[in-house]
Coordinates of C-alpha atoms and ligand atoms in Angstrom, one line a residue:
M1 CA 18.0 -20.3 0.0
L2 CA 15.6 -17.8 -1.6
E3 CA 15.3 -18.2 -5.3
A4 CA 14.9 -14.5 -6.0
P5 CA 12.9 -13.5 -9.0
K6 CA 14.0 -10.5 -11.1
N7 CA 12.0 -7.3 -10.6
E8 CA 9.8 -6.5 -13.5
P9 CA 11.5 -4.0 -15.8
I10 CA 9.8 -0.6 -16.0
L11 CA 8.8 0.4 -19.5
A12 CA 9.7 4.0 -20.5
Y13 CA 6.7 5.0 -22.8
R14 CA 8.9 7.2 -25.0
P15 CA 6.9 8.7 -27.9
G16 CA 7.0 6.3 -30.8
S17 CA 7.6 3.2 -28.6
P18 CA 5.3 0.2 -28.9
E19 CA 4.2 0.5 -25.3
H20 CA 3.3 4.1 -25.8
A21 CA 1.0 3.2 -28.7
E22 CA -0.6 0.3 -26.8
L23 CA -1.3 2.3 -23.7
A24 CA -2.8 5.2 -25.8
S25 CA -5.1 2.7 -27.5
A26 CA -6.1 1.1 -24.2
L27 CA -6.9 4.6 -22.8
A28 CA -9.1 5.5 -25.8
G29 CA -10.9 2.2 -25.5
Q30 CA -11.6 2.5 -21.8
R31 CA -12.8 6.1 -22.2
A32 CA -15.3 5.0 -24.8
Q33 CA -17.0 2.5 -22.5
V34 CA -18.9 2.4 -19.2
V35 CA -18.1 -0.7 -17.1
Q36 CA -20.6 -2.4 -14.8
I37 CA -18.6 -3.5 -11.7
P38 CA -20.5 -6.3 -9.9
V39 CA -20.2 -7.8 -6.5
V40 CA -18.7 -11.3 -6.9
A41 CA -19.4 -14.0 -4.3
G42 CA -18.3 -17.6 -5.0
G43 CA -17.9 -16.6 -8.7
R44 CA -21.5 -15.4 -9.0
R45 CA -22.1 -11.9 -10.2
L46 CA -24.5 -10.1 -7.8
S47 CA -26.0 -6.7 -8.5
G48 CA -26.1 -5.2 -5.0
D49 CA -28.7 -2.8 -3.8
A50 CA -27.5 0.4 -5.5
T51 CA -24.8 1.7 -7.8
A52 CA -22.2 4.5 -7.5
P53 CA -20.4 6.1 -10.4
V54 CA -16.6 5.8 -10.8
I55 CA -15.3 9.0 -12.4
C56 CA -12.1 10.4 -13.8
P57 CA -10.6 12.7 -11.1
H58 CA -9.0 14.9 -13.8
D59 CA -12.3 15.1 -15.7
H60 CA -15.0 14.6 -13.1
A61 CA -17.9 14.8 -15.6
H62 CA -16.7 11.6 -17.2
V63 CA -18.1 8.4 -15.8
L64 CA -15.9 5.3 -16.3
A65 CA -18.0 2.7 -14.5
H66 CA -20.9 2.0 -12.2
V67 CA -20.0 0.0 -9.1
H68 CA -22.6 -2.1 -7.6
Q69 CA -22.8 -1.7 -3.8
A70 CA -22.9 -4.9 -1.9
S71 CA -25.9 -5.3 0.4
S72 CA -25.6 -7.0 3.8
A73 CA -26.9 -10.2 2.1
D74 CA -24.3 -10.0 -0.6
V75 CA -21.5 -9.6 2.0
S76 CA -22.9 -12.7 3.8
A77 CA -22.9 -14.6 0.5
G78 CA -19.2 -13.6 0.0
I79 CA -18.4 -14.9 3.5
Q80 CA -20.2 -18.1 3.0
A81 CA -18.4 -18.6 -0.3
A82 CA -15.1 -17.9 1.3
V83 CA -15.7 -20.4 4.1
A84 CA -17.0 -23.0 1.7
A85 CA -14.0 -22.7 -0.5
Q86 CA -11.4 -22.8 2.2
R87 CA -11.0 -26.5 2.8
E88 CA -10.4 -27.5 -0.8
W89 CA -8.2 -24.5 -1.6
S90 CA -6.0 -25.0 1.4
Q91 CA -5.6 -28.6 0.5
W92 CA -4.2 -27.8 -2.9
S93 CA -0.5 -28.2 -2.9
F94 CA 1.4 -25.0 -2.4
E95 CA 2.8 -25.2 -5.9
D96 CA -0.6 -25.5 -7.5
R97 CA -1.8 -22.4 -5.6
A98 CA 1.4 -20.6 -6.5
A99 CA 0.9 -21.4 -10.2
V100 CA -2.3 -19.3 -10.2
F101 CA -0.5 -16.2 -9.0
L102 CA 2.6 -16.8 -11.2
K103 CA 0.3 -17.1 -14.2
A104 CA -1.5 -13.9 -13.1
A105 CA 1.9 -12.2 -13.0
D106 CA 2.8 -13.4 -16.5
L107 CA -0.6 -12.3 -17.9
L108 CA -0.1 -8.9 -16.3
A109 CA 3.4 -8.6 -17.6
G110 CA 2.0 -9.4 -21.1
P111 CA -1.5 -9.1 -22.5
W112 CA -3.2 -7.5 -19.4
R113 CA -0.5 -4.8 -18.8
Q114 CA -2.1 -1.9 -20.6
K115 CA -5.6 -2.7 -19.5
L116 CA -4.5 -2.3 -15.9
N117 CA -2.4 0.7 -16.5
A118 CA -5.1 2.5 -18.5
A119 CA -7.7 1.9 -15.7
T120 CA -5.2 3.1 -13.1
M121 CA -4.5 6.3 -15.1
L122 CA -8.2 7.1 -15.8
G123 CA -9.7 6.0 -12.5
Q124 CA -6.9 7.2 -10.1
S125 CA -5.3 10.0 -12.2
K126 CA -1.8 8.5 -12.4
T127 CA 0.6 9.4 -15.2
A128 CA 1.8 6.7 -17.5
Y129 CA 5.0 6.2 -15.4
Q130 CA 3.2 6.2 -12.0
A131 CA 0.7 3.7 -13.4
E132 CA 3.4 1.5 -14.8
I133 CA 5.4 1.3 -11.5
D134 CA 2.2 0.5 -9.7
S135 CA -0.4 -1.6 -11.6
A136 CA 2.2 -3.3 -13.7
C137 CA 5.6 -3.6 -12.0
E138 CA 4.8 -3.6 -8.3
L139 CA 1.8 -5.9 -8.6
I140 CA 3.8 -8.4 -10.8
D141 CA 6.6 -8.2 -8.2
F142 CA 4.3 -8.8 -5.3
L143 CA 2.9 -11.9 -7.1
R144 CA 6.2 -13.4 -8.0
W145 CA 8.2 -12.5 -4.9
N146 CA 5.5 -13.7 -2.5
V147 CA 5.8 -17.1 -4.1
A148 CA 9.5 -17.1 -3.5
F149 CA 9.2 -16.0 0.1
A150 CA 6.6 -18.6 0.8
R151 CA 8.6 -21.4 -0.6
D152 CA 11.6 -20.3 1.4
L153 CA 9.5 -20.0 4.6
Q154 CA 8.1 -23.5 4.3
R155 CA 11.6 -24.9 4.1
S156 CA 12.1 -23.8 7.7
Q157 CA 11.4 -27.1 9.7
P158 CA 12.1 -28.3 13.2
V159 CA 14.8 -30.9 13.9
S160 CA 13.9 -34.6 14.3
A161 CA 15.6 -36.7 16.9
P162 CA 16.3 -40.4 16.1
G163 CA 13.1 -42.5 16.0
M164 CA 10.7 -39.7 15.2
R165 CA 9.7 -37.2 12.6
N166 CA 8.8 -33.5 13.4
T167 CA 7.1 -31.3 10.9
L168 CA 5.8 -27.8 10.9
E169 CA 2.7 -27.6 8.7
Y170 CA 2.0 -24.1 7.4
R171 CA -1.7 -24.1 7.7
P172 CA -3.9 -21.1 6.8
L173 CA -6.0 -19.3 9.4
E174 CA -9.3 -21.0 10.2
G175 CA -11.9 -18.7 8.7
F176 CA -11.6 -15.9 6.1
V177 CA -9.3 -12.8 5.8
Y178 CA -11.0 -9.4 5.3
A179 CA -8.9 -7.3 2.9
V180 CA -9.7 -3.6 3.0
T181 CA -7.7 -1.7 0.5
P182 CA -6.8 2.0 -0.3
F183 CA -7.3 4.0 -3.5
N184 CA -3.8 5.0 -4.1
F185 CA -2.1 1.8 -5.3
T186 CA -3.7 -0.8 -7.5
A187 CA -0.8 -3.1 -6.5
I188 CA -1.7 -2.8 -2.8
G189 CA -5.3 -3.7 -3.6
G190 CA -4.2 -6.9 -5.4
N191 CA -1.5 -7.8 -2.8
L192 CA -3.7 -7.5 0.2
A193 CA -6.1 -10.0 -1.3
C194 CA -3.5 -12.3 -2.9
A195 CA -0.9 -12.7 -0.1
P196 CA -3.3 -14.4 2.4
A197 CA -4.8 -16.5 -0.5
L198 CA -1.4 -17.7 -1.6
M199 CA -0.9 -19.1 2.0
G200 CA -4.2 -21.1 1.7
N201 CA -6.6 -18.6 3.1
T202 CA -9.8 -17.4 1.4
V203 CA -10.6 -13.7 1.3
L204 CA -13.3 -11.1 1.3
W205 CA -11.9 -8.1 -0.6
K206 CA -13.4 -4.6 -0.1
P207 CA -11.8 -2.2 -2.6
A208 CA -11.8 1.6 -2.2
A209 CA -14.7 3.2 -4.1
S210 CA -12.4 5.4 -6.2
A211 CA -10.1 2.5 -7.2
A212 CA -12.9 0.1 -8.0
L213 CA -12.3 0.0 -11.8
S214 CA -8.6 -1.0 -11.7
N215 CA -9.3 -3.3 -8.7
Y216 CA -12.1 -5.1 -10.5
F217 CA -9.8 -5.7 -13.5
V218 CA -7.2 -7.2 -11.0
F219 CA -10.0 -9.5 -9.8
E220 CA -10.8 -10.5 -13.4
L221 CA -7.1 -11.1 -14.1
L222 CA -7.0 -13.6 -11.2
E223 CA -10.1 -15.4 -12.6
A224 CA -8.3 -15.5 -16.0
A225 CA -5.3 -17.1 -14.2
G226 CA -7.5 -19.9 -12.8
L227 CA -8.3 -18.7 -9.3
P228 CA -11.2 -21.0 -8.2
P229 CA -14.5 -19.3 -7.3
G230 CA -14.9 -18.3 -3.6
V231 CA -11.1 -18.0 -2.9
I232 CA -11.3 -14.2 -3.3
N233 CA -14.7 -12.6 -3.1
F234 CA -15.0 -9.0 -4.4
V235 CA -17.4 -6.9 -2.3
P236 CA -17.3 -3.2 -3.2
G237 CA -19.8 -1.0 -1.3
D238 CA -20.5 1.1 1.7
S239 CA -17.6 0.7 4.1
H240 CA -19.8 0.5 7.2
T241 CA -22.2 -2.1 5.7
V242 CA -19.5 -4.3 4.4
S243 CA -17.4 -4.0 7.6
S244 CA -20.2 -4.6 10.0
V245 CA -21.1 -7.9 8.3
A246 CA -17.5 -9.0 7.9
L247 CA -16.4 -8.2 11.4
G248 CA -19.7 -9.6 12.8
S249 CA -18.9 -13.1 11.5
E250 CA -17.5 -15.7 13.8
A251 CA -15.4 -16.9 10.9
F252 CA -13.5 -13.5 10.7
A253 CA -9.9 -14.6 11.1
G254 CA -7.8 -11.7 10.0
L255 CA -7.8 -8.1 8.7
H256 CA -5.4 -7.1 5.9
F257 CA -5.7 -3.3 5.8
T258 CA -4.0 -0.4 4.2
G259 CA -5.4 3.1 4.5
S260 CA -5.7 5.9 7.1
T261 CA -4.8 5.5 10.7
A262 CA -8.3 6.6 11.9
V263 CA -10.1 3.9 9.9
F264 CA -7.6 1.2 11.1
D265 CA -8.2 2.3 14.7
A266 CA -12.0 2.0 14.2
L267 CA -11.7 -1.5 12.7
W268 CA -9.4 -2.6 15.5
R269 CA -11.8 -1.2 18.1
Q270 CA -14.7 -3.1 16.5
T271 CA -12.8 -6.4 16.5
A272 CA -11.8 -5.9 20.1
E273 CA -15.4 -5.4 21.2
R274 CA -16.4 -8.7 19.5
L275 CA -13.4 -10.7 20.4
P276 CA -15.1 -13.6 22.4
A277 CA -17.4 -14.1 19.4
Y278 CA -14.6 -15.1 17.1
R279 CA -13.5 -18.7 16.7
S280 CA -9.8 -17.6 16.8
Y281 CA -8.0 -14.5 17.8
P282 CA -8.0 -12.5 14.6
R283 CA -4.7 -11.3 13.0
L284 CA -4.8 -7.6 12.5
V285 CA -2.3 -6.2 9.9
G286 CA -2.6 -2.6 9.0
E287 CA -0.3 -0.2 7.2
T288 CA -1.6 3.3 7.8
G289 CA -0.7 7.0 7.5
G290 CA 2.6 8.9 7.3
K291 CA 4.1 12.3 7.8
D292 CA 7.3 11.6 6.0
F293 CA 10.4 13.7 6.4
V294 CA 13.4 14.8 4.4
L295 CA 16.3 16.1 6.6
A296 CA 19.1 18.0 5.0
H297 CA 22.5 18.4 6.6
P298 CA 24.6 21.4 5.8
S299 CA 26.9 19.1 3.7
A300 CA 23.9 18.0 1.5
D301 CA 24.1 18.1 -2.3
V302 CA 21.5 20.7 -3.2
A303 CA 20.7 19.4 -6.7
A304 CA 20.1 15.9 -5.4
L305 CA 18.0 17.3 -2.5
S306 CA 15.9 19.4 -4.8
T307 CA 15.1 16.5 -7.2
A308 CA 14.3 14.2 -4.3
L309 CA 11.9 16.8 -2.8
L310 CA 10.2 17.5 -6.2
R311 CA 9.7 13.8 -7.0
G312 CA 9.2 12.7 -3.4
A313 CA 6.6 15.3 -2.6
F314 CA 4.7 15.8 -5.8
E315 CA 4.7 12.6 -7.9
Y316 CA 1.2 11.2 -7.9
Q317 CA 0.1 14.5 -6.4
G318 CA 1.7 13.6 -3.0
Q319 CA -0.9 10.8 -2.6
K320 CA 1.6 8.2 -1.5
C321 CA 1.8 7.2 2.1
S322 CA 5.6 7.6 1.7
A323 CA 5.4 11.1 0.1
A324 CA 7.8 13.7 1.5
S325 CA 5.7 16.2 3.3
R326 CA 8.0 18.0 5.7
A327 CA 11.5 19.1 5.1
Y328 CA 14.2 20.4 7.4
V329 CA 16.8 22.5 5.6
P330 CA 19.8 24.4 6.9
A331 CA 19.8 28.1 6.5
S332 CA 23.1 28.0 4.5
L333 CA 21.4 25.8 1.8
W334 CA 17.9 27.3 1.7
P335 CA 18.5 30.2 -0.8
A336 CA 20.0 27.9 -3.4
L337 CA 17.5 25.1 -2.8
K338 CA 14.5 27.5 -2.8
A339 CA 15.6 29.1 -6.1
R340 CA 16.1 25.7 -7.7
L341 CA 12.8 24.3 -6.5
V342 CA 10.8 27.3 -7.6
D343 CA 12.5 27.3 -11.0
E344 CA 11.9 23.6 -11.5
L345 CA 8.3 23.7 -10.3
A346 CA 7.6 26.5 -12.9
T347 CA 8.4 23.9 -15.6
V348 CA 6.1 21.2 -14.1
R349 CA 3.0 20.5 -16.1
M350 CA -0.3 19.6 -14.5
G351 CA -3.4 18.3 -16.3
D352 CA -5.1 15.3 -17.9
V353 CA -2.9 12.2 -17.5
Q354 CA -3.8 11.1 -21.1
D355 CA -1.4 13.9 -22.2
F356 CA 1.9 12.1 -21.5
G357 CA 3.7 15.5 -21.1
N358 CA 2.1 16.1 -17.8
F359 CA 3.9 15.3 -14.5
V360 CA 1.0 15.9 -12.2
G361 CA -2.6 14.8 -12.4
A362 CA -5.7 15.5 -10.2
V363 CA -6.2 14.6 -6.6
I364 CA -8.6 11.6 -6.1
D365 CA -11.9 13.2 -5.3
R366 CA -13.9 16.2 -4.0
K367 CA -13.3 15.2 -0.4
A368 CA -9.6 15.2 -0.9
Y369 CA -9.7 18.5 -2.9
D370 CA -11.6 20.2 -0.1
R371 CA -9.4 18.8 2.7
I372 CA -6.1 19.8 1.0
G373 CA -7.6 23.2 0.1
G374 CA -8.4 23.7 3.8
Y375 CA -4.6 23.3 4.6
L376 CA -3.7 25.8 1.9
T377 CA -6.2 28.3 3.3
Q378 CA -4.7 27.9 6.8
A379 CA -1.2 28.4 5.4
R380 CA -2.3 31.5 3.4
H381 CA -3.7 33.1 6.6
A382 CA -1.1 32.1 9.2
S383 CA 1.5 34.6 10.2
E384 CA 4.0 31.7 10.8
A385 CA 3.7 30.3 7.2
S386 CA 4.2 31.6 3.7
I387 CA 3.6 30.0 0.4
V388 CA 6.8 29.9 -1.7
A389 CA 5.5 28.1 -4.7
G390 CA 2.0 26.9 -6.0
G391 CA -0.9 27.3 -3.6
G392 CA -3.6 27.5 -6.4
A393 CA -6.4 25.0 -7.0
N394 CA -9.0 24.6 -9.7
D395 CA -11.9 22.2 -9.8
R396 CA -13.7 23.2 -13.0
T397 CA -12.9 20.0 -15.0
G398 CA -10.9 18.0 -12.5
Y399 CA -9.7 18.2 -8.9
F400 CA -6.4 20.0 -9.6
I401 CA -4.2 21.3 -6.8
E402 CA -0.8 22.9 -7.7
P403 CA 2.3 21.5 -6.2
T404 CA 2.8 23.7 -3.2
V405 CA 5.8 24.6 -1.1
I406 CA 5.1 26.3 2.3
E407 CA 7.9 27.8 4.3
V408 CA 7.1 27.7 8.0
D409 CA 8.7 29.7 10.9
D410 CA 7.1 27.4 13.5
P411 CA 8.3 23.8 13.1
N412 CA 5.1 22.6 14.8
F413 CA 2.8 24.4 12.4
V414 CA -0.1 22.2 11.5
T415 CA 1.2 21.4 8.0
M416 CA 4.4 20.0 9.6
R417 CA 2.5 17.6 11.9
E418 CA -0.7 16.3 10.1
E419 CA -0.9 14.0 7.1
I420 CA -2.3 16.1 4.3
F421 CA -2.1 13.4 1.5
G422 CA -1.8 15.9 -1.3
P423 CA 0.9 17.9 -3.2
V424 CA 1.9 20.0 -0.3
L425 CA 5.5 20.2 1.1
S426 CA 6.3 22.2 4.2
V427 CA 9.8 23.4 4.8
Y428 CA 11.4 24.5 8.1
V429 CA 14.7 26.3 7.8
Y430 CA 17.0 25.8 10.8
P431 CA 20.2 27.5 11.8
D432 CA 23.1 25.3 10.7
A433 CA 24.5 25.1 14.2
Q434 CA 21.2 23.4 15.5
W435 CA 21.7 20.0 13.7
A436 CA 21.5 18.1 17.0
E437 CA 18.3 19.9 18.1
V438 CA 16.8 19.3 14.6
L439 CA 17.3 15.6 14.9
K440 CA 15.1 15.6 18.1
L441 CA 12.5 17.8 16.3
V442 CA 12.2 15.4 13.4
D443 CA 11.8 12.5 15.7
S444 CA 9.1 14.1 17.9
T445 CA 7.0 16.3 15.6
S446 CA 4.5 13.8 14.3
P447 CA 2.9 10.6 15.6
Y448 CA 3.8 8.7 12.5
A449 CA 6.9 6.7 11.6
L450 CA 6.6 5.5 8.0
T451 CA 9.4 6.9 5.8
G452 CA 12.2 9.4 6.1
A453 CA 15.3 10.6 4.3
V454 CA 18.5 12.2 5.2
F455 CA 20.8 14.1 2.8
A456 CA 24.4 14.6 3.7
Q457 CA 27.8 14.2 2.1
E458 CA 29.6 13.9 5.4
R459 CA 29.2 10.2 6.5
G460 CA 29.4 11.2 10.2
A461 CA 26.1 13.1 9.8
L462 CA 24.4 10.0 8.2
V463 CA 25.6 7.8 11.0
E464 CA 24.4 10.3 13.6
A465 CA 21.0 10.8 12.0
S466 CA 20.6 7.0 11.4
A467 CA 21.0 6.4 15.2
A468 CA 18.9 9.4 16.3
L469 CA 16.0 8.6 14.0
R470 CA 16.1 4.8 14.4
F471 CA 12.5 4.7 15.4
A472 CA 11.3 7.6 13.3
A473 CA 10.8 5.6 10.1
G474 CA 10.3 2.0 9.1
N475 CA 11.8 2.8 5.7
F476 CA 14.8 5.1 6.0
Y477 CA 16.7 6.5 3.0
L478 CA 20.2 7.9 2.8
N479 CA 20.7 10.4 0.0
D480 CA 17.5 9.3 -1.8
K481 CA 13.8 10.3 -1.8
P482 CA 11.6 8.6 0.7
T483 CA 9.2 7.1 -1.9
G484 CA 9.5 4.3 -4.5
A485 CA 10.1 1.2 -2.4
V486 CA 10.6 -1.8 -4.6
V487 CA 9.3 -5.3 -3.7
G488 CA 12.2 -7.6 -2.7
Q489 CA 14.5 -4.6 -2.3
Q490 CA 13.0 -2.4 0.4
P491 CA 10.3 -4.3 2.3
F492 CA 7.7 -1.6 3.2
G493 CA 6.0 -0.5 6.4
G494 CA 6.4 1.7 9.4
A495 CA 5.6 1.7 13.1
R496 CA 4.2 4.1 15.7
R497 CA 0.9 5.3 14.3
S498 CA 1.9 4.2 10.8
G499 CA 0.8 0.7 11.3
T500 CA 1.8 -2.8 12.5
N501 CA 4.9 -2.8 10.3
D502 CA 4.4 -6.3 8.9
K503 CA 6.4 -5.3 5.8
A504 CA 4.2 -5.9 2.7
G505 CA 6.0 -8.0 0.1
S506 CA 8.1 -10.0 2.5
A507 CA 8.2 -13.2 4.4
L508 CA 7.3 -11.3 7.6
N509 CA 3.9 -10.4 6.1
L510 CA 3.2 -14.0 4.9
L511 CA 3.9 -15.3 8.4
R512 CA 0.8 -13.4 9.6
W513 CA -1.4 -15.5 7.4
V514 CA -0.4 -18.9 8.7
S515 CA -1.3 -20.7 11.8
P516 CA 1.3 -23.5 11.9
R517 CA 0.6 -27.0 13.2
T518 CA 3.4 -29.0 14.7
I519 CA 3.2 -32.7 13.9
K520 CA 5.3 -35.3 15.8
E521 CA 5.3 -38.9 14.7
T522 CA 7.0 -41.5 16.8
Y523 CA 8.1 -44.6 14.8
V524 CA 8.3 -47.1 17.7
P525 CA 6.2 -45.9 20.7
A526 CA 6.9 -47.0 24.3
H527 CA 4.9 -50.0 25.5
H528 CA 5.2 -49.4 29.3
Y529 CA 4.8 -46.3 31.5
A530 CA 7.7 -46.9 33.9
Y531 CA 11.0 -45.0 33.7
P532 CA 14.5 -46.5 34.5
H533 CA 14.9 -44.6 37.8
M534 CA 11.9 -46.6 39.1
D535 CA 13.7 -50.0 38.9
Ligands
NAD1 P1 -9.0 5.3 3.8 O1 -8.7 5.0 5.2 O2 -10.0 6.4 3.6 O3 -9.7 4.0 3.1 C1 -9.0 2.8 3.1 C2 -10.1 1.7 2.9 O4 -10.9 1.7 4.1 C3 -11.0 1.9 1.8 O5 -11.3 0.7 1.2 C4 -12.2 2.6 2.4 O6 -13.4 2.3 1.7 C5 -12.2 1.8 3.7 N1 -13.0 2.5 4.8 C6 -13.1 3.9 4.9 N2 -13.8 4.1 6.0 C7 -14.1 3.0 6.6 C8 -14.8 2.6 7.7 N3 -15.4 3.5 8.6 N4 -15.0 1.2 8.0 C9 -14.4 0.3 7.2 N5 -13.7 0.6 6.1 C10 -13.6 1.9 5.8 O7 -7.7 5.6 3.1 P2 -7.5 6.0 1.5 O8 -7.9 7.4 1.4 O9 -8.0 5.0 0.6 O10 -5.9 5.9 1.4 C11 -5.1 6.9 2.0 C12 -4.5 6.5 3.3 O11 -3.8 5.3 3.2 C13 -3.4 7.5 3.8 O12 -3.6 7.7 5.2 C14 -2.1 6.8 3.5 O13 -1.1 7.2 4.3 C15 -2.5 5.3 3.7 N6 -1.7 4.4 3.0 C16 -0.7 3.8 3.8 C17 0.1 2.9 3.1 C18 1.2 2.1 3.9 O14 1.8 1.2 3.4 N7 1.4 2.5 5.2 C19 0.0 2.7 1.8 C20 -1.0 3.3 1.0 C21 -1.8 4.2 1.7

């Protein structure tokens, strides 16, 4: 039976609370320094062949760190260190390996908490609450729950007939796992590297450039918890350089990826082309994009729906793979919902996340700012779309885009189909009588199937939607927003073009990082080849 840990409680950061003061002090300290982020291979700090600045998205003139870019030789050194460390690490007992990650969780819950939260706020422009649920709570939960899941998994053993002993040995993969991680969750960065390592693998970790500061602090946290050199090797740098060396190695044994669908496709294609050169068939695990929906039935509670849309679409500037980005609202509810949304959005404050009164920060970088702005321009000029709230953008000090609601007449308008990954919600208003047609529309409009939510007070509508949208989302919410999955409570991942759906933070994911060996021992082996029927 699973010995379930408790989820890490979320601190509130009320003015005057101790955590509020500690976080403010960590923010001030980190703003006053410029960190050098090295490449780390086998515990050795390498300086790479160039550096790139890490900036504050909400104050882009402010440099937080310089991240050293791994050269091809540095990546090779990381791979060699991973391969060299693997035998010993995988022979440690499971409980010794687990102790490293449990200690990291305790350090993060205590003395390291505000260091990680401050770096996530400054480097990724998260508010205090968004950083707390990511770099503190979710990462702590990943570390503790994966240990519980792995213990439970290893208890699953074959039967043994009389005179023999059968064992399933949960070996790691032979070679190294390449973890390629996204900018938007510090916790995902840590988990993609740590989950395979817990199962006895060694890892090459390529963080996203814009999350390099918080991710490097996670790496340092693991070192402080006693992770031996070479088990996880930290290789920030140019994606193409790092990936071509990593995927070019015969020891490449698995990819643990979270990011966009296009990049996962490219990495999958590269591995397919090189397949015969690998010692084993690599495991490819990728959680990718989303175009997450909120569907309201005419019986929906408008206040609950409005709050779910506001939080689901605009928290962390809509830069969650699970963020609500298309909504389907019955005509009978739209006037009340629209009025409420517009009124509430008028009270939302956007700005520097160091001001704890702000609800919205900046989008991650210039590229994202321009991409999202392009969609706003299309909406402004299209006859089938109108901007109901927001629509403004300003990049003078930071990459700020107002939370924006677009009402579309065409349910296939581009902002209803494509992942925007910004604070933009598109709403299609449907005639109440067309509920059945709308279910088909929700299912077929986008190629993704990550998260989705249905709001209805009539249970029959929930039952019907749940069946009709069975394959439209890997995480499906009834009367709740489609974001905010909690480790151990809502295992996360979607199918179709949203990824391989291996459910991060669950036993299903850990299973991908083992290559079990079956061992049969016979106590008294036969001494003659003949069988009784031959007498
Ligand atoms: P991204 O695809 O741009 O980058 C992800 C990682 O891939 C980064 O480390 C990046 O440096 C690297 N990368 C980029 N181009 C590469 C290339 N050509 N070769 C090798 N590596 C490359 O994604 P992002 O902007 O960091 O994150 C946003 C995306 O991630 C969104 O599409 C979002 O939906 C998705 N996401 C999905 C989940 C999920 O669980 N399904 C969770 C978080 C984010």
